[in-house]
Coordinates of C-alpha atoms in Angstrom, one line a residue:
M1 CA 80.8 107.1 -194.0
T2 CA 80.5 109.2 -190.8
L3 CA 77.8 110.0 -188.3
E4 CA 78.1 113.6 -189.3
D5 CA 76.6 112.7 -192.7
G6 CA 73.2 112.3 -191.1
I7 CA 73.1 108.6 -192.1
L8 CA 71.2 107.6 -188.9
A9 CA 68.4 110.0 -189.6
R10 CA 67.3 107.8 -192.5
P11 CA 64.7 105.0 -192.0
A12 CA 65.9 101.9 -190.2
V13 CA 65.6 99.7 -193.3
E14 CA 68.2 101.9 -195.1
V15 CA 70.4 102.4 -192.1
A16 CA 70.6 98.7 -191.0
P17 CA 72.9 97.3 -193.7
L18 CA 75.2 100.4 -193.3
L19 CA 75.7 99.5 -189.6
L20 CA 77.3 96.2 -190.5
G21 CA 81.0 96.5 -189.9
A22 CA 80.5 99.5 -187.6
V23 CA 82.3 99.5 -184.2
L24 CA 80.4 100.2 -181.0
S25 CA 82.3 100.8 -177.8
R26 CA 81.3 100.9 -174.2
A27 CA 82.9 100.2 -170.8
G28 CA 86.3 99.0 -172.2
V29 CA 84.9 96.7 -174.9
R30 CA 84.9 97.4 -178.7
L31 CA 82.6 95.4 -180.8
R32 CA 82.3 95.1 -184.6
I33 CA 78.6 94.8 -185.6
T34 CA 77.9 91.7 -187.8
E35 CA 74.1 91.2 -187.6
V36 CA 71.1 93.6 -187.2
E37 CA 67.4 93.8 -187.8
A38 CA 65.4 96.9 -188.9
Y39 CA 62.1 97.9 -187.4
L40 CA 59.8 100.7 -188.6
G41 CA 57.1 102.9 -187.0
V42 CA 53.5 103.5 -186.3
G43 CA 51.1 101.5 -188.6
I44 CA 53.9 100.4 -190.9
D45 CA 55.7 97.5 -189.3
P46 CA 53.5 95.0 -187.4
G47 CA 56.7 93.4 -185.9
S48 CA 57.8 96.7 -184.4
H49 CA 57.3 97.9 -180.8
A50 CA 56.2 101.2 -182.3
F51 CA 53.4 99.8 -184.5
R52 CA 50.6 100.9 -182.2
G53 CA 52.1 104.2 -181.2
Q54 CA 54.2 105.7 -178.5
T55 CA 54.3 104.3 -174.9
R56 CA 56.4 104.8 -171.9
R57 CA 58.4 101.7 -172.8
N58 CA 59.2 102.6 -176.4
A59 CA 59.5 106.4 -176.0
S60 CA 63.2 106.4 -176.9
M61 CA 62.3 104.9 -180.3
F62 CA 60.5 108.1 -181.1
G63 CA 63.4 110.3 -180.1
P64 CA 66.4 111.6 -181.9
S65 CA 68.4 109.4 -184.2
G66 CA 71.8 108.1 -182.9
H67 CA 70.4 107.3 -179.4
L68 CA 69.9 104.0 -177.8
Y69 CA 66.6 102.2 -177.3
A70 CA 67.0 99.5 -174.7
Y71 CA 64.2 97.3 -173.5
F72 CA 63.7 94.2 -171.4
S73 CA 62.9 91.1 -173.5
Y74 CA 60.8 88.2 -172.2
G75 CA 61.4 89.4 -168.6
M76 CA 65.0 88.1 -168.9
H77 CA 67.3 90.0 -171.2
V78 CA 68.1 93.6 -172.2
C79 CA 68.2 94.2 -176.0
A80 CA 69.7 97.3 -177.6
N81 CA 68.7 99.3 -180.7
I82 CA 70.1 102.3 -182.5
V83 CA 67.3 104.8 -183.1
C84 CA 66.9 106.0 -186.7
S85 CA 64.8 108.5 -188.7
P86 CA 64.0 112.1 -187.7
D87 CA 62.9 112.9 -184.2
G88 CA 59.2 111.8 -183.8
E89 CA 59.3 109.2 -186.6
A90 CA 59.9 105.9 -184.8
S91 CA 62.3 103.4 -186.4
A92 CA 65.3 101.5 -184.9
V93 CA 67.9 98.9 -185.7
L94 CA 68.2 96.0 -183.3
L95 CA 71.8 94.9 -182.7
R96 CA 71.7 91.2 -183.0
A97 CA 75.3 90.1 -183.0
G98 CA 78.9 91.3 -183.1
E99 CA 82.6 90.4 -182.8
V100 CA 84.5 91.6 -179.8
I101 CA 87.7 93.1 -181.2
D102 CA 89.0 94.8 -178.1
G103 CA 88.4 94.3 -174.4
E104 CA 87.9 90.5 -174.6
A105 CA 88.8 90.0 -171.0
S106 CA 86.1 92.4 -169.8
A107 CA 83.6 90.8 -172.1
R108 CA 84.5 87.3 -170.8
M109 CA 83.9 88.5 -167.2
R110 CA 80.4 89.6 -168.2
R111 CA 79.8 86.5 -170.2
P112 CA 81.4 83.7 -168.1
T113 CA 79.2 81.0 -169.7
S114 CA 80.5 81.8 -173.2
R115 CA 82.1 78.7 -174.7
S116 CA 84.4 80.7 -177.1
D117 CA 85.2 84.3 -178.0
R118 CA 83.0 84.1 -181.1
D119 CA 80.0 83.5 -178.8
L120 CA 80.7 86.6 -176.6
A121 CA 78.2 88.8 -178.5
R122 CA 76.5 86.2 -180.7
G123 CA 72.9 87.2 -180.1
P124 CA 71.2 90.3 -178.9
A125 CA 71.2 89.5 -175.2
R126 CA 74.8 88.3 -175.3
L127 CA 75.8 91.5 -177.1
T128 CA 74.3 93.8 -174.4
L129 CA 76.0 91.7 -171.7
A130 CA 79.4 91.9 -173.4
L131 CA 79.1 95.7 -173.7
G132 CA 77.7 96.1 -170.2
I133 CA 74.5 97.7 -171.6
G134 CA 71.5 97.9 -169.2
L135 CA 68.1 99.4 -169.0
G136 CA 69.7 102.5 -167.5
D137 CA 71.3 103.2 -170.9
D138 CA 67.9 103.6 -172.6
G139 CA 68.0 107.0 -174.4
A140 CA 71.7 107.4 -174.2
D141 CA 73.5 109.3 -177.0
L142 CA 75.8 106.9 -178.8
G143 CA 78.1 109.8 -179.8
Q144 CA 78.8 110.6 -176.1
A145 CA 80.8 108.8 -173.4
P146 CA 80.6 106.0 -172.3
F147 CA 79.5 105.1 -175.8
A148 CA 81.3 105.6 -179.2
L149 CA 80.0 104.5 -182.6
T150 CA 82.2 104.5 -185.7
L151 CA 80.8 103.6 -189.1
P152 CA 82.8 101.6 -191.6
P153 CA 84.6 103.6 -194.3
E154 CA 82.6 101.9 -197.0
P155 CA 79.4 99.6 -196.9
V156 CA 80.2 95.9 -196.5
A157 CA 78.7 93.0 -198.4
F158 CA 75.7 91.6 -196.7
C159 CA 72.8 89.1 -196.9
S160 CA 69.2 89.7 -195.9
G161 CA 66.2 87.6 -194.9
P162 CA 63.2 87.4 -192.5
R163 CA 63.7 88.6 -189.0
T164 CA 64.4 86.1 -186.2
G165 CA 61.6 84.9 -184.0
V166 CA 59.1 87.5 -185.1
G167 CA 55.6 86.1 -185.4
G168 CA 52.5 87.2 -187.2
A169 CA 52.4 89.5 -190.2
G170 CA 55.8 91.1 -189.4
G171 CA 57.7 87.9 -189.4
G172 CA 57.3 86.6 -192.9
A173 CA 59.3 86.9 -196.1
E174 CA 57.5 90.3 -196.8
Y175 CA 59.8 91.8 -194.2
P176 CA 63.3 90.7 -195.1
W177 CA 64.8 93.1 -192.7
R178 CA 67.5 91.0 -191.0
F179 CA 70.9 91.9 -192.3
W180 CA 74.2 90.1 -191.6
I181 CA 77.8 89.7 -192.9
P182 CA 77.9 86.4 -194.7
G183 CA 80.3 83.8 -193.4
D184 CA 81.1 85.7 -190.1
A185 CA 81.4 83.3 -187.2
S186 CA 79.8 85.7 -184.8
V187 CA 76.4 85.9 -186.6
S188 CA 73.6 84.2 -184.6
P189 CA 71.6 81.3 -186.0
Y190 CA 68.3 82.1 -187.7
R191 CA 65.3 80.9 -185.7
R192 CA 61.8 81.4 -187.3
H193 CA 58.8 81.9 -185.2
P194 CA 57.0 78.6 -184.5
K195 CA 53.8 79.9 -186.2
L196 CA 55.7 80.7 -189.5
G197 CA 56.6 78.4 -192.3
A198 CA 60.1 77.8 -193.7
P199 CA 62.1 81.0 -194.4
Q200 CA 62.7 82.2 -197.9
G201 CA 66.1 83.1 -199.4
P202 CA 69.6 82.6 -198.2
L203 CA 69.9 82.5 -194.4

Protein backbone atom coordinates (compact mmCIF):
# COMPACT_ATOMS: atom_id res chain seq x y z
CA MET A 1 0.00 0.00 0.00
CA THR A 2 1.19 3.54 -0.77
CA LEU A 3 -0.17 7.03 -0.23
CA GLU A 4 -0.25 7.45 -4.00
CA ASP A 5 -3.08 4.88 -4.09
CA GLY A 6 -5.42 7.51 -2.63
CA ILE A 7 -6.10 5.39 0.45
CA LEU A 8 -6.34 8.40 2.76
CA ALA A 9 -9.15 9.89 0.68
CA ARG A 10 -11.48 7.14 1.92
CA PRO A 11 -13.70 7.59 5.01
CA ALA A 12 -11.82 7.36 8.30
CA VAL A 13 -13.51 4.09 9.32
CA GLU A 14 -11.98 2.43 6.25
CA VAL A 15 -8.61 4.13 6.60
CA ALA A 16 -8.07 3.57 10.33
CA PRO A 17 -7.19 -0.15 10.31
CA LEU A 18 -4.96 0.39 7.26
CA LEU A 19 -2.84 2.83 9.28
CA LEU A 20 -1.91 0.15 11.81
CA GLY A 21 1.72 -0.75 11.21
CA ALA A 22 2.35 2.49 9.30
CA VAL A 23 5.46 4.48 10.21
CA LEU A 24 5.15 8.19 11.02
CA SER A 25 8.35 10.24 11.30
CA ARG A 26 9.05 13.70 12.63
CA ALA A 27 11.97 15.52 14.27
CA GLY A 28 14.33 12.56 14.40
CA VAL A 29 11.80 10.02 15.71
CA ARG A 30 10.19 7.19 13.74
CA LEU A 31 7.09 5.59 15.20
CA ARG A 32 5.09 2.50 14.19
CA ILE A 33 1.38 3.16 14.68
CA THR A 34 -0.29 0.49 16.84
CA GLU A 35 -3.63 2.02 17.92
CA VAL A 36 -6.05 4.46 16.28
CA GLU A 37 -9.65 5.67 16.42
CA ALA A 38 -11.86 6.76 13.52
CA TYR A 39 -14.13 9.82 13.60
CA LEU A 40 -16.59 10.79 10.87
CA GLY A 41 -18.23 14.06 9.88
CA VAL A 42 -21.19 16.40 10.08
CA GLY A 43 -24.38 14.83 11.44
CA ILE A 44 -22.94 11.30 11.24
CA ASP A 45 -20.74 10.73 14.26
CA PRO A 46 -21.86 12.26 17.58
CA GLY A 47 -18.41 11.58 19.05
CA SER A 48 -16.65 13.66 16.40
CA HIS A 49 -15.46 17.27 16.61
CA ALA A 50 -17.06 17.73 13.17
CA PHE A 51 -20.53 16.51 14.15
CA ARG A 52 -22.03 20.02 14.37
CA GLY A 53 -20.11 21.48 11.45
CA GLN A 54 -16.95 23.41 10.73
CA THR A 55 -15.39 25.78 13.25
CA ARG A 56 -12.07 27.57 13.49
CA ARG A 57 -10.79 24.81 15.78
CA ASN A 58 -11.69 21.85 13.53
CA ALA A 59 -11.10 23.51 10.14
CA SER A 60 -8.22 21.18 9.25
CA MET A 61 -10.54 18.20 9.64
CA PHE A 62 -12.50 19.54 6.64
CA GLY A 63 -9.36 20.00 4.57
CA PRO A 64 -7.46 17.70 2.20
CA SER A 65 -6.67 14.13 3.21
CA GLY A 66 -3.17 13.29 4.32
CA HIS A 67 -2.84 16.41 6.44
CA LEU A 68 -2.65 16.71 10.20
CA TYR A 69 -5.49 17.82 12.45
CA ALA A 70 -3.97 18.80 15.82
CA TYR A 71 -5.99 20.11 18.74
CA PHE A 72 -5.66 20.88 22.45
CA SER A 73 -7.42 18.32 24.65
CA TYR A 74 -8.76 19.19 28.11
CA GLY A 75 -6.55 22.28 28.15
CA MET A 76 -3.55 20.06 28.78
CA HIS A 77 -2.40 17.95 25.82
CA VAL A 78 -2.09 18.11 22.04
CA CYS A 79 -3.65 15.21 20.12
CA ALA A 80 -2.94 14.39 16.48
CA ASN A 81 -5.20 13.04 13.74
CA ILE A 82 -4.69 12.10 10.11
CA VAL A 83 -7.35 13.75 7.95
CA CYS A 84 -9.25 11.41 5.61
CA SER A 85 -12.01 11.64 2.99
CA PRO A 86 -12.15 14.12 0.09
CA ASP A 87 -11.58 17.81 0.78
CA GLY A 88 -14.66 19.26 2.48
CA GLU A 89 -15.93 15.92 3.89
CA ALA A 90 -14.68 15.86 7.45
CA SER A 91 -13.28 12.63 8.84
CA ALA A 92 -10.05 11.84 10.65
CA VAL A 93 -8.12 9.11 12.43
CA LEU A 94 -6.86 9.86 15.93
CA LEU A 95 -3.38 8.48 16.56
CA ARG A 96 -3.74 6.81 19.95
CA ALA A 97 -0.48 4.89 20.38
CA GLY A 98 2.68 3.73 18.69
CA GLU A 99 6.04 2.05 19.15
CA VAL A 100 9.13 4.22 18.77
CA ILE A 101 11.39 2.29 16.39
CA ASP A 102 14.07 4.91 15.79
CA GLY A 103 15.16 8.03 17.66
CA GLU A 104 14.48 6.64 21.12
CA ALA A 105 16.95 9.07 22.69
CA SER A 106 15.05 12.08 21.30
CA ALA A 107 11.72 10.61 22.39
CA ARG A 108 13.07 10.02 25.90
CA MET A 109 14.19 13.63 26.14
CA ARG A 110 10.65 14.77 25.30
CA ARG A 111 9.10 12.16 27.60
CA PRO A 112 11.39 12.15 30.67
CA THR A 113 8.64 10.69 32.90
CA SER A 114 8.28 7.56 30.75
CA ARG A 115 8.97 4.45 32.83
CA SER A 116 9.99 2.33 29.84
CA ASP A 117 10.41 2.62 26.08
CA ARG A 118 7.05 0.89 25.50
CA ASP A 119 5.40 3.86 27.25
CA LEU A 120 7.08 6.56 25.13
CA ALA A 121 4.07 6.86 22.78
CA ARG A 122 1.48 4.75 24.64
CA GLY A 123 -1.47 7.13 24.49
CA PRO A 124 -2.40 10.07 22.25
CA ALA A 125 -0.75 12.82 24.34
CA ARG A 126 2.42 10.77 24.83
CA LEU A 127 2.56 10.06 21.09
CA THR A 128 2.52 13.74 20.16
CA LEU A 129 5.17 14.52 22.78
CA ALA A 130 7.43 11.73 21.54
CA LEU A 131 7.20 13.07 17.98
CA GLY A 132 7.44 16.71 19.03
CA ILE A 133 4.03 17.55 17.51
CA GLY A 134 2.46 20.82 18.65
CA LEU A 135 -0.53 22.97 17.76
CA GLY A 136 1.64 24.72 15.19
CA ASP A 137 1.60 21.48 13.16
CA ASP A 138 -2.17 21.67 12.65
CA GLY A 139 -2.85 21.44 8.91
CA ALA A 140 0.64 20.15 8.06
CA ASP A 141 1.04 17.91 5.01
CA LEU A 142 2.22 14.50 6.26
CA GLY A 143 3.90 13.88 2.92
CA GLN A 144 6.22 16.86 3.36
CA ALA A 145 9.13 17.57 5.73
CA PRO A 146 9.37 17.52 8.67
CA PHE A 147 6.84 14.69 8.44
CA ALA A 148 6.95 11.39 6.58
CA LEU A 149 4.23 8.73 6.55
CA THR A 150 4.82 5.25 5.12
CA LEU A 151 2.00 2.71 4.97
CA PRO A 152 2.69 -0.98 5.64
CA PRO A 153 3.10 -3.19 2.54
CA GLU A 154 0.05 -5.21 3.55
CA PRO A 155 -2.75 -4.66 6.10
CA VAL A 156 -1.98 -6.10 9.54
CA ALA A 157 -4.25 -8.19 11.78
CA PHE A 158 -6.27 -6.00 14.16
CA CYS A 159 -8.98 -5.92 16.81
CA SER A 160 -11.73 -3.32 17.16
CA GLY A 161 -14.01 -2.02 19.87
CA PRO A 162 -15.65 1.11 21.33
CA ARG A 163 -13.63 4.30 21.39
CA THR A 164 -11.80 5.26 24.55
CA GLY A 165 -13.32 7.88 26.85
CA VAL A 166 -16.06 8.95 24.42
CA GLY A 167 -19.34 9.68 26.18
CA GLY A 168 -22.92 9.91 24.96
CA ALA A 169 -24.24 8.36 21.77
CA GLY A 170 -20.82 8.22 20.12
CA GLY A 171 -19.19 6.16 22.83
CA GLY A 172 -21.12 2.92 22.83
CA ALA A 173 -20.82 -0.40 21.07
CA GLU A 174 -22.64 1.09 18.04
CA TYR A 175 -19.34 2.85 17.21
CA PRO A 176 -16.63 0.15 17.39
CA TRP A 177 -14.13 2.45 15.72
CA ARG A 178 -11.09 1.95 17.91
CA PHE A 179 -8.58 -0.29 16.14
CA TRP A 180 -5.39 -1.78 17.54
CA ILE A 181 -2.74 -4.42 16.93
CA PRO A 182 -3.51 -7.28 19.33
CA GLY A 183 -0.82 -8.16 21.82
CA ASP A 184 1.32 -5.11 21.12
CA ALA A 185 2.85 -3.73 24.32
CA SER A 186 2.55 -0.11 23.17
CA VAL A 187 -1.26 -0.18 22.88
CA SER A 188 -2.90 2.00 25.53
CA PRO A 189 -5.39 0.55 28.04
CA TYR A 190 -9.07 0.93 27.19
CA ARG A 191 -10.98 3.34 29.42
CA ARG A 192 -14.72 3.67 28.95
CA HIS A 193 -16.48 6.93 29.65
CA PRO A 194 -17.88 7.01 33.22
CA LYS A 195 -21.43 7.36 31.91
CA LEU A 196 -21.21 4.23 29.74
CA GLY A 197 -21.74 0.62 30.69
CA ALA A 198 -19.26 -2.20 30.26
CA PRO A 199 -17.65 -2.42 26.79
CA GLN A 200 -18.64 -5.12 24.36
CA GLY A 201 -16.28 -7.40 22.43
CA PRO A 202 -12.57 -8.12 22.84
CA LEU A 203 -10.64 -5.17 24.25
